[in-house]
Amino acid sequence: MKINALLSTTVLAICSGLVYAQERSSELLTGWEFRRDHNIAAADGWQEVRIPHDWAITGPFDRANDLQEVAIVQNNETIANIKTGRSGGLPYMGKGSYRRTIDIDGDALAGG
C-alpha cells in the first residue's frame, strides 16, 4: 500500500513538472482586431489579436478595481462592508469588440 502511494506521488510530481516545463507560445490571429469597448465604428484604438487572447488582463492589477460593498447573506451578514476577490483586481471589466475585414470578389459572389 505504501509503495503504491509513493509511486502515485512520484508519477504525479513528474507529470506536474512536465506541464510547467512547456514553453508558452502565442500566435497572431491573422486579420482579427480587438478594442476595449463596443465602438465598432471607431477607426482608431484597434489592436492585432494574438492567441491565446484574454483582453481583460492587460494592464496593472489593482485592488481598487475589485472593491464592492456587500453583505454576504450566506455568512449571516446584515451590514454591508467592503470586500474584494470578485475579479482579482482585473484592470478592465466591460464590453470588448472583435472585428475582421475580409475581401470578397464580386465575381465569386455572382458564381463566375
CSV table of C-alpha atoms in Angstrom, one decimal:
chain,number,residue,atom,x,y,z
A,1,MET,CA,0.0,0.0,0.0
A,2,LYS,CA,2.8,2.4,0.9
A,3,ILE,CA,4.6,1.6,-2.3
A,4,ASN,CA,1.5,2.4,-4.4
A,5,ALA,CA,1.1,5.7,-2.6
A,6,LEU,CA,4.8,6.6,-3.2
A,7,LEU,CA,4.6,5.5,-6.8
A,8,SER,CA,1.5,7.6,-7.4
A,9,THR,CA,3.0,10.6,-5.7
A,10,THR,CA,6.2,10.3,-7.8
A,11,VAL,CA,4.3,10.0,-11.1
A,12,LEU,CA,2.2,13.0,-10.2
A,13,ALA,CA,5.3,15.0,-9.4
A,14,ILE,CA,6.9,14.1,-12.7
A,15,CYS,CA,3.8,14.9,-14.7
A,16,SER,CA,3.4,18.2,-12.9
A,17,GLY,CA,7.0,19.1,-13.8
A,18,LEU,CA,6.4,18.3,-17.4
A,19,VAL,CA,3.4,20.6,-17.6
A,20,TYR,CA,5.3,23.5,-16.1
A,21,ALA,CA,8.3,22.9,-18.3
A,22,GLN,CA,6.3,23.6,-21.5
A,23,GLU,CA,7.0,26.9,-23.1
A,24,ARG,CA,4.1,29.2,-23.7
A,25,SER,CA,3.7,30.5,-27.2
A,26,SER,CA,1.3,32.9,-28.9
A,27,GLU,CA,0.3,33.3,-32.5
A,28,LEU,CA,-1.1,36.2,-34.5
A,29,LEU,CA,-4.7,35.6,-35.4
A,30,THR,CA,-4.4,36.9,-38.9
A,31,GLY,CA,-6.8,39.7,-39.8
A,32,TRP,CA,-8.6,39.9,-36.4
A,33,GLU,CA,-8.5,43.1,-34.3
A,34,PHE,CA,-9.8,44.0,-30.8
A,35,ARG,CA,-10.7,47.1,-28.9
A,36,ARG,CA,-11.8,47.5,-25.3
A,37,ASP,CA,-15.3,49.0,-25.9
A,38,HIS,CA,-18.2,48.4,-28.1
A,39,ASN,CA,-17.5,51.3,-30.5
A,40,ILE,CA,-17.0,49.2,-33.6
A,41,ALA,CA,-17.3,52.3,-35.9
A,42,ALA,CA,-14.2,53.8,-34.4
A,43,ALA,CA,-11.2,53.9,-36.8
A,44,ASP,CA,-8.5,54.0,-34.1
A,45,GLY,CA,-7.8,52.0,-31.0
A,46,TRP,CA,-7.9,48.6,-32.6
A,47,GLN,CA,-5.1,46.1,-31.7
A,48,GLU,CA,-4.0,43.0,-33.5
A,49,VAL,CA,-5.1,39.8,-31.7
A,50,ARG,CA,-2.6,37.2,-30.6
A,51,ILE,CA,-3.9,33.9,-29.3
A,52,PRO,CA,-4.3,32.9,-26.6
A,53,HIS,CA,-6.1,36.2,-26.0
A,54,ASP,CA,-7.5,37.4,-22.7
A,55,TRP,CA,-8.2,41.1,-23.1
A,56,ALA,CA,-9.3,41.6,-19.5
A,57,ILE,CA,-5.8,41.0,-18.0
A,58,THR,CA,-3.7,43.6,-19.9
A,59,GLY,CA,-2.5,46.4,-17.7
A,60,PRO,CA,-1.8,46.7,-14.0
A,61,PHE,CA,-3.9,44.8,-11.5
A,62,ASP,CA,-5.2,46.9,-8.6
A,63,ARG,CA,-7.3,46.1,-5.5
A,64,ALA,CA,-9.3,49.3,-6.1
A,65,ASN,CA,-10.7,47.7,-9.4
A,66,ASP,CA,-12.2,44.9,-7.3
A,67,LEU,CA,-13.9,46.7,-4.4
A,68,GLN,CA,-17.6,46.1,-3.7
A,69,GLU,CA,-19.8,46.9,-0.7
A,70,VAL,CA,-22.0,43.9,0.1
A,71,ALA,CA,-23.4,41.9,2.9
A,72,ILE,CA,-22.9,38.2,2.3
A,73,VAL,CA,-26.2,36.5,3.2
A,74,GLN,CA,-24.6,33.0,3.4
A,75,ASN,CA,-22.3,34.3,6.1
A,76,ASN,CA,-25.3,35.8,8.1
A,77,GLU,CA,-24.0,39.3,7.5
A,78,THR,CA,-26.7,42.0,7.9
A,79,ILE,CA,-24.4,45.0,7.4
A,80,ALA,CA,-22.6,45.6,4.1
A,81,ASN,CA,-18.9,46.2,4.1
A,82,ILE,CA,-16.1,46.5,1.6
A,83,LYS,CA,-14.9,43.2,0.1
A,84,THR,CA,-12.6,42.2,-2.7
A,85,GLY,CA,-11.9,39.0,-4.6
A,86,ARG,CA,-14.6,39.1,-7.3
A,87,SER,CA,-12.2,39.7,-10.2
A,88,GLY,CA,-8.8,39.5,-8.7
A,89,GLY,CA,-8.3,43.2,-9.4
A,90,LEU,CA,-8.6,42.9,-13.2
A,91,PRO,CA,-7.7,46.2,-14.8
A,92,TYR,CA,-10.7,46.2,-17.1
A,93,MET,CA,-14.3,44.9,-16.9
A,94,GLY,CA,-16.8,45.8,-19.6
A,95,LYS,CA,-17.5,45.2,-23.2
A,96,GLY,CA,-15.0,44.4,-25.9
A,97,SER,CA,-15.3,44.1,-29.6
A,98,TYR,CA,-13.5,42.0,-32.2
A,99,ARG,CA,-13.5,42.6,-36.0
A,100,ARG,CA,-12.1,41.1,-39.1
A,101,THR,CA,-12.1,42.6,-42.5
A,102,ILE,CA,-12.3,40.3,-45.5
A,103,ASP,CA,-12.2,41.0,-49.2
A,104,ILE,CA,-14.9,39.4,-51.3
A,105,ASP,CA,-14.5,39.2,-55.1
A,106,GLY,CA,-17.7,40.3,-56.8
A,107,ASP,CA,-17.2,37.7,-59.5
A,108,ALA,CA,-17.2,34.9,-56.8
A,109,LEU,CA,-20.5,36.2,-55.5
A,110,ALA,CA,-22.0,36.1,-58.9
A,111,GLY,CA,-20.9,32.5,-59.4
A,112,GLY,CA,-18.3,33.4,-62.0
